[in-house]
Short mmCIF file of C-alpha atoms in Angstrom, two decimals:
data_model
loop_
_atom_site.label_atom_id
_atom_site.label_comp_id
_atom_site.label_asym_id
_atom_site.label_seq_id
_atom_site.Cartn_x
_atom_site.Cartn_y
_atom_site.Cartn_z
CA MET A 240 -15.56 -31.08 19.63
CA LYS A 241 -13.65 -28.08 18.57
CA PHE A 242 -11.14 -27.30 16.72
CA GLY A 243 -7.64 -25.36 18.07
CA TYR A 244 -6.82 -23.68 21.36
CA ALA A 245 -9.66 -20.85 20.47
CA SER A 246 -12.19 -19.88 17.64
CA TRP A 247 -15.62 -18.59 17.28
CA LEU A 248 -16.63 -20.04 14.09
CA PRO A 249 -19.50 -22.63 13.39
CA GLU A 250 -19.02 -26.08 14.09
CA THR A 251 -20.02 -26.77 10.70
CA ASN A 252 -20.60 -30.25 9.19
CA MET A 253 -17.31 -30.91 7.79
CA MET A 254 -15.45 -29.49 11.52
CA ARG A 255 -17.38 -31.91 12.97
CA LYS A 256 -16.41 -34.75 10.75
CA PHE A 257 -12.78 -33.50 10.79
CA THR A 258 -12.51 -33.07 14.84
CA GLU A 259 -14.49 -36.51 14.95
CA GLU A 260 -11.45 -38.08 12.69
CA LEU A 261 -8.77 -36.44 15.04
CA ALA A 262 -10.34 -37.89 18.18
CA ASN A 263 -9.89 -41.22 16.43
CA GLY A 264 -6.56 -40.41 15.87
CA ARG A 265 -6.35 -39.90 11.97
CA LEU A 266 -6.02 -36.34 10.20
CA MET A 267 -7.99 -35.84 7.56
CA GLY A 268 -7.97 -33.92 4.19
CA THR A 269 -10.28 -33.53 1.45
CA LYS A 270 -9.34 -34.46 -2.12
CA CYS A 271 -11.22 -33.22 -5.50
CA LYS A 272 -12.59 -35.96 -7.55
CA LYS A 273 -12.14 -33.56 -10.55
CA CYS A 274 -8.96 -32.22 -10.47
CA LYS A 275 -7.50 -34.50 -8.01
CA THR A 276 -6.00 -31.15 -5.53
CA LYS A 277 -5.85 -32.36 -2.13
CA TYR A 278 -6.91 -29.87 0.55
CA MET A 279 -4.77 -30.31 4.28
CA PRO A 280 -6.50 -28.62 6.28
CA PRO A 281 -10.03 -29.87 4.47
CA ARG A 282 -12.45 -27.76 2.32
CA ILE A 283 -15.89 -28.92 1.29
CA GLN A 284 -15.20 -27.20 -2.62
CA CYS A 285 -12.67 -27.29 -4.30
CA ARG A 286 -10.72 -24.16 -6.15
CA CYS A 287 -11.45 -25.60 -9.91
CA GLY A 288 -15.29 -25.06 -9.00
CA SER A 289 -16.27 -28.86 -8.24
CA THR A 290 -18.32 -29.85 -5.20
CA ASP A 291 -17.38 -33.74 -5.69
CA MET A 292 -15.01 -33.93 -2.60
CA GLU A 293 -13.64 -37.03 -0.99
CA TRP A 294 -11.94 -37.35 2.30
CA TYR A 295 -8.21 -39.28 3.03
CA GLU A 296 -5.99 -39.85 5.59
CA ALA A 297 -3.20 -37.16 5.31
CA PRO A 298 0.24 -38.83 6.26
CA LYS A 299 1.68 -37.57 9.79
CA LYS A 300 5.29 -37.14 9.36
CA GLY A 301 6.76 -34.31 7.65
CA LYS A 302 9.48 -31.66 7.96
CA LEU A 303 10.04 -28.46 9.51
CA LEU A 304 9.94 -25.23 7.36
CA ALA A 305 9.82 -22.15 9.77
CA TYR A 306 8.94 -21.71 13.39
CA THR A 307 8.27 -18.61 15.58
CA ILE A 308 8.39 -18.79 19.54
CA ILE A 309 5.27 -15.79 20.57
CA MET A 310 6.16 -14.34 23.70
CA TYR A 311 3.25 -11.74 23.50
CA PRO A 312 0.06 -13.62 22.31
CA PRO A 313 -3.76 -12.13 21.56
CA GLU A 314 -5.84 -11.76 24.55
CA SER A 315 -7.54 -15.15 24.27
CA MET A 316 -4.22 -17.14 24.27
CA GLN A 317 -2.60 -15.78 27.22
CA LYS A 318 -2.54 -18.50 29.37
CA TYR A 319 -0.63 -20.54 26.71
CA ALA A 320 2.37 -18.38 26.34
CA PRO A 321 4.90 -18.80 25.59
CA TYR A 322 4.50 -21.26 22.57
CA ILE A 323 6.13 -21.96 19.38
CA VAL A 324 4.35 -21.94 16.17
CA ALA A 325 5.54 -23.61 13.17
CA VAL A 326 4.40 -24.31 9.54
CA ALA A 327 5.42 -28.04 8.35
CA GLU A 328 5.26 -30.28 5.10
CA LEU A 329 4.07 -33.77 4.95
CA GLU A 330 5.45 -36.50 3.57
CA ASP A 331 2.96 -35.71 0.22
CA GLY A 332 3.64 -32.37 0.14
CA THR A 333 0.52 -30.54 2.00
CA ARG A 334 1.59 -28.33 4.24
CA LEU A 335 0.05 -27.39 7.94
CA LEU A 336 0.62 -24.56 10.46
CA SER A 337 0.49 -25.86 14.24
CA HIS A 338 2.19 -25.54 17.40
CA ILE A 339 5.39 -27.60 17.76
CA VAL A 340 5.95 -29.27 21.31
CA GLY A 341 9.27 -30.80 22.52
CA VAL A 342 11.68 -29.06 21.57
CA THR A 343 13.66 -25.87 23.22
CA PRO A 344 15.02 -22.73 21.22
CA LYS A 345 18.24 -24.67 21.05
CA THR A 346 17.03 -28.29 19.61
CA LEU A 347 14.58 -25.91 16.97
CA LYS A 348 16.06 -26.21 13.67
CA VAL A 349 14.40 -25.81 10.35
CA GLY A 350 14.74 -28.69 8.48
CA MET A 351 14.04 -30.99 10.92
CA PRO A 352 11.79 -33.94 11.10
CA ILE A 353 8.47 -33.85 12.73
CA GLU A 354 5.30 -35.67 13.13
CA VAL A 355 1.59 -35.04 13.98
CA SER A 356 0.46 -35.67 17.20
CA ILE A 357 -3.23 -35.42 18.48
CA SER A 358 -4.14 -34.12 21.67
CA LYS A 359 -7.23 -32.47 23.73
CA VAL A 360 -6.60 -28.84 24.54
CA SER A 361 -9.42 -29.64 27.14
CA GLU A 362 -12.71 -31.10 27.39
CA ASP A 363 -13.95 -29.73 24.30
CA ARG A 364 -11.50 -28.85 22.48
CA ILE A 365 -8.63 -31.18 20.28
CA THR A 366 -6.16 -30.17 18.33
CA TYR A 367 -3.26 -31.32 16.40
CA LYS A 368 0.14 -30.10 16.78
CA PHE A 369 3.60 -31.25 15.79
CA LYS A 370 6.58 -32.75 17.51
CA PRO A 371 10.06 -34.04 17.07
CA SER A 372 10.64 -37.34 14.81
CA THR A 373 12.74 -39.59 14.95
CA MET B 202 -2.29 3.77 -23.92
CA ALA B 203 -3.38 4.90 -20.46
CA LYS B 204 -4.22 8.33 -19.86
CA LYS B 205 -1.97 10.45 -17.79
CA VAL B 206 -3.12 10.86 -14.39
CA ALA B 207 -0.96 13.27 -11.83
CA VAL B 208 -0.96 14.01 -7.76
CA VAL B 209 -1.16 18.14 -7.42
CA GLY B 210 -1.68 17.95 -3.86
CA ILE B 211 -0.48 16.12 -0.81
CA GLY B 212 -1.36 16.21 3.10
CA HIS B 213 -0.47 14.77 6.45
CA SER B 214 -1.80 14.58 9.57
CA LYS B 215 1.06 13.94 12.18
CA PHE B 216 1.24 10.17 12.88
CA GLY B 217 1.20 9.19 16.33
CA LYS B 218 -0.77 8.30 19.77
CA ARG B 219 -3.94 11.03 19.48
CA PRO B 220 -6.12 11.00 21.78
CA ASP B 221 -7.09 14.21 21.09
CA VAL B 222 -8.89 13.32 18.03
CA THR B 223 -11.42 10.68 16.34
CA ILE B 224 -11.00 9.81 12.90
CA ARG B 225 -12.97 12.73 11.68
CA GLU B 226 -11.07 15.30 13.18
CA LEU B 227 -7.58 13.36 11.79
CA ALA B 228 -8.50 13.13 8.00
CA HIS B 229 -9.50 16.63 8.15
CA GLU B 230 -6.12 17.32 9.25
CA ALA B 231 -4.22 15.93 6.11
CA VAL B 232 -7.78 16.88 3.74
CA PHE B 233 -7.44 20.65 3.95
CA PRO B 234 -3.24 21.11 3.87
CA ALA B 235 -3.76 18.58 0.06
CA LEU B 236 -6.62 20.75 -1.00
CA GLU B 237 -4.99 23.90 -0.35
CA ASP B 238 -1.67 22.56 -2.00
CA ALA B 239 -3.69 22.16 -5.03
CA GLY B 240 -5.16 25.33 -4.97
CA LEU B 241 -8.49 23.90 -4.89
CA SER B 242 -11.62 24.08 -2.88
CA ALA B 243 -14.02 21.47 -1.81
CA GLN B 244 -16.44 22.02 -4.88
CA ASP B 245 -13.91 21.50 -7.19
CA ILE B 246 -13.07 17.83 -6.38
CA ASP B 247 -15.59 15.19 -8.25
CA ALA B 248 -15.12 12.24 -6.35
CA VAL B 249 -13.66 11.43 -2.89
CA VAL B 250 -12.42 7.74 -2.11
CA VAL B 251 -11.67 7.16 1.31
CA GLY B 252 -9.49 3.93 3.11
CA VAL B 253 -10.11 3.26 6.45
CA ALA B 254 -8.88 -0.69 7.32
CA GLY B 255 -11.31 -1.53 10.43
CA ASP B 256 -14.21 0.39 11.91
CA GLU B 257 -13.60 -1.68 14.67
CA PHE B 258 -10.66 0.47 15.81
CA ALA B 259 -12.58 3.44 15.15
CA ALA B 260 -15.32 2.21 17.00
CA GLN B 261 -17.62 3.69 14.23
CA GLY B 262 -19.44 1.97 11.04
CA SER B 263 -19.08 3.59 7.86
CA CYS B 264 -15.85 5.62 8.77
CA ALA B 265 -16.31 7.18 4.89
CA ALA B 266 -19.44 8.51 5.05
CA VAL B 267 -18.46 10.13 8.70
CA ILE B 268 -15.15 11.81 7.20
CA ASN B 269 -16.90 12.75 3.75
CA ASP B 270 -19.60 14.63 6.02
CA TYR B 271 -16.90 16.31 8.36
CA ILE B 272 -15.04 17.69 5.17
CA GLY B 273 -17.74 19.30 3.66
CA MET B 274 -17.86 16.57 0.98
CA GLN B 275 -21.91 15.89 1.20
CA GLY B 276 -23.20 15.42 -2.73
CA LYS B 277 -20.04 14.02 -3.92
CA PRO B 278 -19.45 10.23 -5.27
CA LEU B 279 -17.98 8.93 -2.36
CA TYR B 280 -16.33 5.49 -2.64
CA ARG B 281 -14.95 3.41 0.54
CA VAL B 282 -11.92 1.63 -0.63
CA GLU B 283 -10.19 -1.57 1.99
CA ALA B 284 -7.57 -3.91 1.67
CA ALA B 285 -6.20 -4.24 5.22
CA CYS B 286 -2.55 -2.57 5.61
CA ALA B 287 -2.77 -1.62 2.06
CA THR B 288 -5.80 0.48 1.97
CA GLY B 289 -4.40 3.84 1.46
CA SER B 290 -2.71 2.35 -1.81
CA ALA B 291 -5.92 0.68 -3.01
CA ALA B 292 -7.69 4.06 -2.49
CA VAL B 293 -4.98 6.01 -4.88
CA ARG B 294 -5.12 3.01 -7.48
CA THR B 295 -9.07 3.86 -7.27
CA ALA B 296 -8.60 7.60 -7.86
CA TRP B 297 -6.61 6.73 -10.60
CA ALA B 298 -9.03 4.50 -12.38
CA LEU B 299 -11.55 6.94 -11.87
CA ILE B 300 -9.87 9.74 -13.66
CA ASN B 301 -8.37 7.25 -15.90
CA SER B 302 -11.73 6.25 -16.65
CA GLY B 303 -13.24 9.53 -17.77
CA LEU B 304 -15.92 9.58 -14.61
CA ALA B 305 -14.31 12.24 -12.98
CA GLU B 306 -11.31 14.82 -13.74
CA THR B 307 -9.85 15.50 -9.92
CA VAL B 308 -10.45 12.92 -6.90
CA LEU B 309 -9.52 13.56 -3.74
CA VAL B 310 -8.11 10.46 -1.62
CA VAL B 311 -8.05 10.66 1.92
CA GLY B 312 -6.52 7.69 4.08
CA ALA B 313 -7.06 7.29 7.81
CA GLU B 314 -6.66 4.99 10.66
CA THR B 315 -7.33 5.68 14.36
CA MET B 316 -5.58 2.18 16.17
CA THR B 317 -4.65 3.62 19.56
CA HIS B 318 -7.83 4.24 21.59
CA VAL B 319 -8.77 0.64 21.42
CA GLY B 320 -5.58 -0.25 23.39
CA THR B 321 -2.82 -2.36 21.98
CA PRO B 322 -3.84 -5.97 23.60
CA ARG B 323 -7.32 -5.29 21.55
CA ALA B 324 -5.56 -4.16 18.64
CA THR B 325 -3.23 -7.06 18.36
CA GLU B 326 -6.40 -9.05 18.93
CA LEU B 327 -8.18 -7.21 16.06
CA MET B 328 -5.11 -7.83 13.50
CA ALA B 329 -4.64 -11.27 14.55
CA LYS B 330 -8.05 -12.17 13.48
CA ALA B 331 -7.02 -10.69 9.77
CA GLY B 332 -5.47 -14.37 9.84
CA ASP B 333 -7.72 -17.21 8.84
CA THR B 334 -9.82 -17.94 11.50
CA ARG B 335 -10.82 -20.99 11.04
CA TRP B 336 -7.02 -22.83 10.37
CA GLU B 337 -4.40 -19.97 11.57
CA TYR B 338 -5.91 -17.88 14.41
CA PRO B 339 -7.26 -21.12 16.54
CA PHE B 340 -3.26 -21.83 16.76
CA GLY B 341 -2.86 -17.62 18.13
CA VAL B 342 -0.86 -16.76 15.39
CA THR B 343 -0.15 -13.22 16.12
CA PHE B 344 0.38 -10.48 13.54
CA PRO B 345 4.32 -10.19 13.83
CA ALA B 346 4.53 -14.08 14.08
CA PHE B 347 3.49 -14.64 10.56
CA TYR B 348 6.52 -12.57 9.14
CA ALA B 349 8.48 -14.18 11.95
CA LEU B 350 7.47 -17.62 10.21
CA MET B 351 8.79 -15.96 7.40
CA ALA B 352 12.08 -14.61 8.70
CA THR B 353 12.84 -17.91 10.25
CA ALA B 354 12.78 -19.48 6.34
CA HIS B 355 14.74 -16.35 5.11
CA MET B 356 17.23 -17.05 7.73
CA HIS B 357 17.53 -20.87 7.33
CA GLN B 358 17.45 -20.37 3.52
CA TYR B 359 19.72 -17.52 3.00
CA GLY B 360 21.81 -16.81 5.77
CA THR B 361 20.57 -13.56 6.40
CA THR B 362 21.02 -12.61 10.16
CA ARG B 363 19.13 -10.61 13.29
CA GLU B 364 21.73 -8.31 13.03
CA GLN B 365 20.61 -7.44 9.63
CA LEU B 366 17.32 -7.11 10.59
CA SER B 367 17.82 -4.72 13.34
CA MET B 368 19.90 -2.76 10.73
CA VAL B 369 16.48 -1.93 9.01
CA SER B 370 15.44 -0.36 11.98
CA VAL B 371 18.60 1.75 12.63
CA LYS B 372 18.09 3.27 9.27
CA ASN B 373 14.49 4.03 9.06
CA HIS B 374 14.85 5.48 12.77
CA LYS B 375 17.47 7.77 11.25
CA TYR B 376 15.18 9.16 9.03
CA GLY B 377 11.86 9.41 10.83
CA ALA B 378 13.93 11.41 13.29
CA MET B 379 14.16 13.79 10.39
CA ASN B 380 10.77 13.63 9.55
CA PRO B 381 8.28 16.02 11.46
CA TYR B 382 5.34 13.72 10.68
CA ALA B 383 6.96 10.58 11.93
CA HIS B 384 5.50 9.17 15.44
CA LEU B 385 8.59 7.88 16.49
CA ARG B 386 11.19 10.47 15.81
CA LYS B 387 14.18 8.76 17.74
CA GLU B 388 17.55 7.57 16.54
CA ILE B 389 18.81 4.12 17.87
CA THR B 390 21.84 2.56 18.06
CA LEU B 391 22.21 -1.20 16.75
CA GLU B 392 22.77 -2.46 19.93
CA GLU B 393 19.83 -0.88 21.20
CA ALA B 394 17.94 -2.81 18.17
CA MET B 395 19.47 -5.97 19.06
CA LYS B 396 18.74 -6.01 22.80
CA SER B 397 15.13 -5.02 22.65
CA VAL B 398 12.44 -7.12 24.21
CA MET B 399 11.27 -10.17 22.15
CA ILE B 400 8.29 -10.39 20.64
CA CYS B 401 8.41 -13.83 18.37
CA TYR B 402 11.32 -15.21 17.73
CA PRO B 403 13.20 -13.50 15.36
CA LEU B 404 11.30 -10.13 15.82
CA ASN B 405 12.02 -8.10 18.69
CA LEU B 406 10.50 -5.07 19.88
CA TYR B 407 12.44 -3.05 17.17
CA ASP B 408 11.35 -5.52 14.43
CA CYS B 409 7.93 -4.24 14.64
CA CYS B 410 5.98 -1.18 13.19
CA LEU B 411 3.96 1.16 15.56
CA ILE B 412 0.74 1.15 16.31
CA SER B 413 -0.48 4.85 15.07
CA ASP B 414 -3.36 6.95 14.36
CA GLY B 415 -3.05 9.03 11.34
CA ALA B 416 -3.97 10.61 8.32
CA ALA B 417 -2.72 11.54 4.47
CA ALA B 418 -4.80 12.97 1.66
CA ALA B 419 -3.95 13.57 -1.86
CA VAL B 420 -5.43 15.25 -4.63
CA LEU B 421 -4.91 12.88 -8.07
CA ALA B 422 -6.03 15.14 -11.40
CA SER B 423 -6.10 14.24 -15.49
CA GLU B 424 -3.55 15.59 -17.58
CA GLU B 425 -5.37 18.83 -18.35
CA LYS B 426 -6.55 19.75 -15.25
CA ALA B 427 -2.69 19.21 -13.77
CA LYS B 428 -1.11 21.42 -16.00
CA LYS B 429 -3.42 24.03 -15.56
CA LEU B 430 -3.08 23.29 -11.52
CA THR B 431 0.90 23.48 -11.07
CA ASP B 432 3.92 23.31 -12.45
CA THR B 433 5.12 20.51 -10.48
CA PRO B 434 2.92 17.56 -11.44
CA VAL B 435 4.13 14.03 -10.11
CA TRP B 436 2.41 11.72 -12.80
CA ILE B 437 1.68 8.22 -11.68
CA ILE B 438 3.35 6.24 -14.78
CA GLY B 439 2.63 2.65 -13.53
CA LEU B 440 0.70 0.66 -11.40
CA GLY B 441 0.63 -3.03 -10.32
CA ALA B 442 -1.70 -4.87 -7.89
CA ALA B 443 -1.95 -8.94 -7.15
CA SER B 444 -3.12 -11.27 -4.48
CA ASP B 445 -1.77 -14.18 -2.92
CA ASN B 446 -3.11 -17.27 -0.59
CA MET B 447 -5.05 -16.69 2.50
CA MET B 448 -2.75 -19.12 4.27
CA ILE B 449 0.83 -18.76 4.70
CA ALA B 450 1.25 -22.36 4.91
CA GLU B 451 -0.19 -23.07 1.45
CA ARG B 452 2.28 -20.15 -0.64
CA GLU B 453 4.89 -21.75 -2.52
CA SER B 454 6.99 -19.60 -0.94
CA LEU B 455 7.83 -19.01 2.78
CA THR B 456 10.82 -16.65 1.65
CA SER B 457 9.35 -14.34 -1.10
CA LEU B 458 5.68 -12.36 -1.35
CA LYS B 459 4.38 -13.54 -4.83
CA ALA B 460 1.84 -10.66 -4.33
CA THR B 461 4.73 -8.45 -4.59
CA ARG B 462 6.87 -9.96 -7.33
CA LEU B 463 3.28 -10.09 -9.68
CA ALA B 464 2.67 -5.79 -9.04
CA ALA B 465 6.16 -5.18 -9.37
CA GLU B 466 6.00 -6.43 -12.90
CA GLN B 467 3.03 -5.28 -13.87
CA ALA B 468 4.39 -1.85 -12.63
CA TYR B 469 7.51 -2.04 -14.31
CA LYS B 470 6.15 -2.63 -17.82
CA MET B 471 3.46 -0.16 -17.54
CA ALA B 472 6.08 2.28 -16.63
CA ARG B 473 9.12 0.76 -19.07
CA ILE B 474 11.47 1.32 -16.73
CA LYS B 475 14.27 -0.88 -15.02
CA PRO B 476 14.00 -1.61 -10.84
CA GLU B 477 17.72 0.45 -11.07
CA GLU B 478 16.36 3.06 -12.55
CA ILE B 479 13.78 3.88 -9.30
CA ASP B 480 15.59 6.83 -7.40
CA VAL B 481 13.59 6.86 -4.27
CA ALA B 482 11.35 4.14 -2.78
CA VAL B 483 8.42 3.67 -0.08
CA VAL B 484 7.97 -0.42 0.95
CA HIS B 485 6.10 -1.78 3.33
CA ASP B 486 8.43 -2.72 6.84
CA CYS B 487 5.39 -3.39 8.45
CA PHE B 488 8.35 -5.74 10.27
CA THR B 489 12.07 -5.28 9.21
CA ILE B 490 12.29 -8.87 7.78
CA ALA B 491 9.34 -7.56 5.64
CA GLU B 492 11.61 -4.48 4.08
CA ILE B 493 14.50 -7.23 3.17
CA MET B 494 12.12 -9.24 1.13
CA ALA B 495 10.64 -6.01 -0.53
CA TYR B 496 13.96 -5.33 -1.60
CA GLU B 497 14.68 -8.78 -3.29
CA ASP B 498 11.00 -9.25 -4.73
CA LEU B 499 11.22 -5.58 -6.11
CA GLY B 500 14.52 -6.27 -8.01
CA PHE B 501 16.80 -3.74 -6.18
CA CYS B 502 19.24 -6.71 -5.37
CA LYS B 503 19.25 -10.21 -6.07
CA LYS B 504 16.54 -12.64 -4.08
CA GLY B 505 18.31 -13.91 -0.93
CA GLU B 506 20.85 -10.59 -0.89
CA GLY B 507 18.60 -8.47 1.29
CA GLY B 508 20.57 -8.83 4.19
CA LYS B 509 23.48 -7.94 2.42
CA PHE B 510 21.70 -5.24 0.79
CA ILE B 511 21.09 -3.12 4.23
CA GLU B 512 24.38 -4.20 5.80
CA GLU B 513 26.50 -2.84 2.77
CA GLY B 514 23.82 0.55 3.24
CA GLN B 515 22.73 0.50 0.10
CA SER B 516 19.42 1.44 1.37
CA TYR B 517 20.69 4.62 2.58
CA ILE B 518 20.46 8.08 0.97
CA GLY B 519 23.71 7.73 -1.13
CA GLY B 520 23.30 4.30 -1.52
CA LYS B 521 22.11 2.34 -4.60
CA ILE B 522 18.20 3.28 -4.09
CA PRO B 523 17.16 4.68 -1.14
CA VAL B 524 14.43 3.06 0.94
CA ASN B 525 12.09 4.41 3.42
CA ILE B 526 14.01 7.58 3.93
CA ASP B 527 10.78 8.89 5.83
CA GLY B 528 11.29 6.55 8.22
CA GLY B 529 9.06 4.06 7.03
CA LEU B 530 6.06 2.03 9.12
CA LYS B 531 8.79 1.38 11.48
CA SER B 532 8.90 5.08 12.49
CA LYS B 533 6.79 7.13 10.94
CA GLY B 534 4.04 5.13 12.01
CA HIS B 535 1.63 2.45 10.11
CA PRO B 536 -1.95 3.70 10.94
CA LEU B 537 -3.43 1.30 8.23
CA GLY B 538 -5.66 2.97 6.15
CA ALA B 539 -3.22 6.04 5.77
CA THR B 540 -0.26 4.53 4.98
CA GLY B 541 -0.62 3.93 1.43
CA VAL B 542 -1.70 7.79 1.12
CA SER B 543 1.35 8.48 2.98
CA MET B 544 3.57 6.66 0.92
CA THR B 545 2.17 8.85 -2.49
CA VAL B 546 2.80 11.46 0.12
CA GLU B 547 6.61 11.24 0.38
CA ILE B 548 7.04 10.44 -2.84
CA THR B 549 5.67 13.11 -4.41
CA ARG B 550 7.45 15.56 -1.88
CA GLN B 551 10.92 13.71 -2.86
CA LEU B 552 9.68 13.82 -6.39
CA ARG B 553 9.15 17.73 -5.70
CA GLY B 554 11.93 18.36 -4.19
CA GLU B 555 10.48 19.50 -1.17
CA ALA B 556 11.98 16.72 1.44
CA GLY B 557 14.23 18.74 3.35
CA LYS B 558 16.97 16.84 5.12
CA ARG B 559 15.76 13.70 3.43
CA GLN B 560 15.73 14.73 0.31
CA VAL B 561 17.27 12.62 -2.46
CA GLU B 562 19.27 15.08 -4.51
CA GLY B 563 17.78 15.02 -8.39
CA ALA B 564 14.98 12.39 -7.94
CA GLU B 565 13.40 11.92 -10.68
CA ILE B 566 11.17 8.40 -10.58
CA GLY B 567 9.76 6.92 -7.38
CA LEU B 568 8.14 3.90 -6.00
CA SER B 569 5.89 3.07 -3.60
CA HIS B 570 4.96 -0.72 -2.08
CA ASN B 571 2.46 -1.35 0.03
CA ILE B 572 1.41 -4.83 1.23
CA GLY B 573 -2.18 -5.98 2.82
CA GLU B 574 -2.17 -8.61 5.39
CA THR B 575 0.93 -10.77 4.93
CA GLY B 576 0.76 -10.51 1.27
CA GLN B 577 -2.51 -11.02 0.08
CA TYR B 578 -2.77 -7.74 -1.16
CA CYS B 579 0.16 -5.73 -2.59
CA PHE B 580 0.07 -2.72 -4.76
CA VAL B 581 3.06 -0.98 -6.62
CA HIS B 582 2.94 2.62 -8.07
CA ILE B 583 5.61 4.26 -10.19
CA TYR B 584 5.96 7.82 -10.30
CA LYS B 585 7.91 10.71 -12.33
CA ARG B 586 8.37 14.14 -12.04
#
């Protein structure tokens, strides 16, 4: 399973684990065992230099920090346009960028509560996205 | 104490759609006027620093070597510098460091880019790939979209309006129309700016800079050389540089660029001046929100008051600090590698009193601010006549 709407980087072990967990409904980040820094999205090496990392399940609820409605996408994203890209802060303070669905330009507001939902983009592609939360 | 380094020669090609030339000829158009301005010939140059952001735009690898050969500098030490949209300022900083270290006395800096030859969709794709291709590009985040995210956050936090964004565009077009080297020499009204086609909310067409071809060049020299060469050296008295997180979601703020704040602090400290002493500035207005954030992060106004700063006309000639009175990236154009060098050219012109209708009377201290990508690089230079 590949990640997101378009990508070309190799499917590393980390990405295979990440998308496999996504397919099972879990949004997973990594945490450094040495300095305790959390990474969402995940990394396999820490900025402190440590490679001693563990996976953790990230919270799916959070709030919207910023958004934009993209009318002119890059070539590879033409068929999805227009789409809304947003940055959200999850309940544990980590931040994520993704699309937001289930909103209109009128209902879209910075600060609104959101939750992360997981869905397939196509047969071989999976992604996380935001939707409004109650 | 750092040795003194001055700008002693400047040259600038016409920015715009230039199907008539490739990157080598464009560079030539800027280099020889700069050498002539400095009163030098090729053999007087100790080293060449070339700034080109992306070989893919030019469809030519090792652009620096091609340019160096074409301008007749074979045999000189040659450096290629790259820092995305801040490439040109990184090149100027490199030249400064070469002279300051004693490795060279006289350095030629060339910034050049051809961007229109690949077509707009391809150029958009190439620029989008400058985002994180693992975690950002998979969501189709375009270059303007990164700044649009900052814009909605800024609007929410400080009440900045779309109208204020458009006012930046109106100002830069007004001055760009007076600049013979600018790409789009056309004044626009606030209504035209507001009503132009939406690219990614809240940024519409007139909030976005142009995709342009262009080149700019500068000759930098040591104090001893500069004093022999010219009566009007423009001294680089302060420099600052900084970087930031790759992914914008991870940054501590979405309404301010940390790299600008850090670089500005270093530059002001080195120059021993305060922001209010700046007489004229060129800042990185790749998108109108970027200019508003630059006012704030450079200390031209308080945080959150950038919208008010443009609304009150404080960045026009006659205001507190005239900003981008060469048209900025918005109207002059933004050929990536050329932009930073073009900023040095404009400030030098202003401090020499050679800017014609756009001249800030009596300008003594100038500042240039150049961002790479969406704040992953920042360079601030301060100049004095």
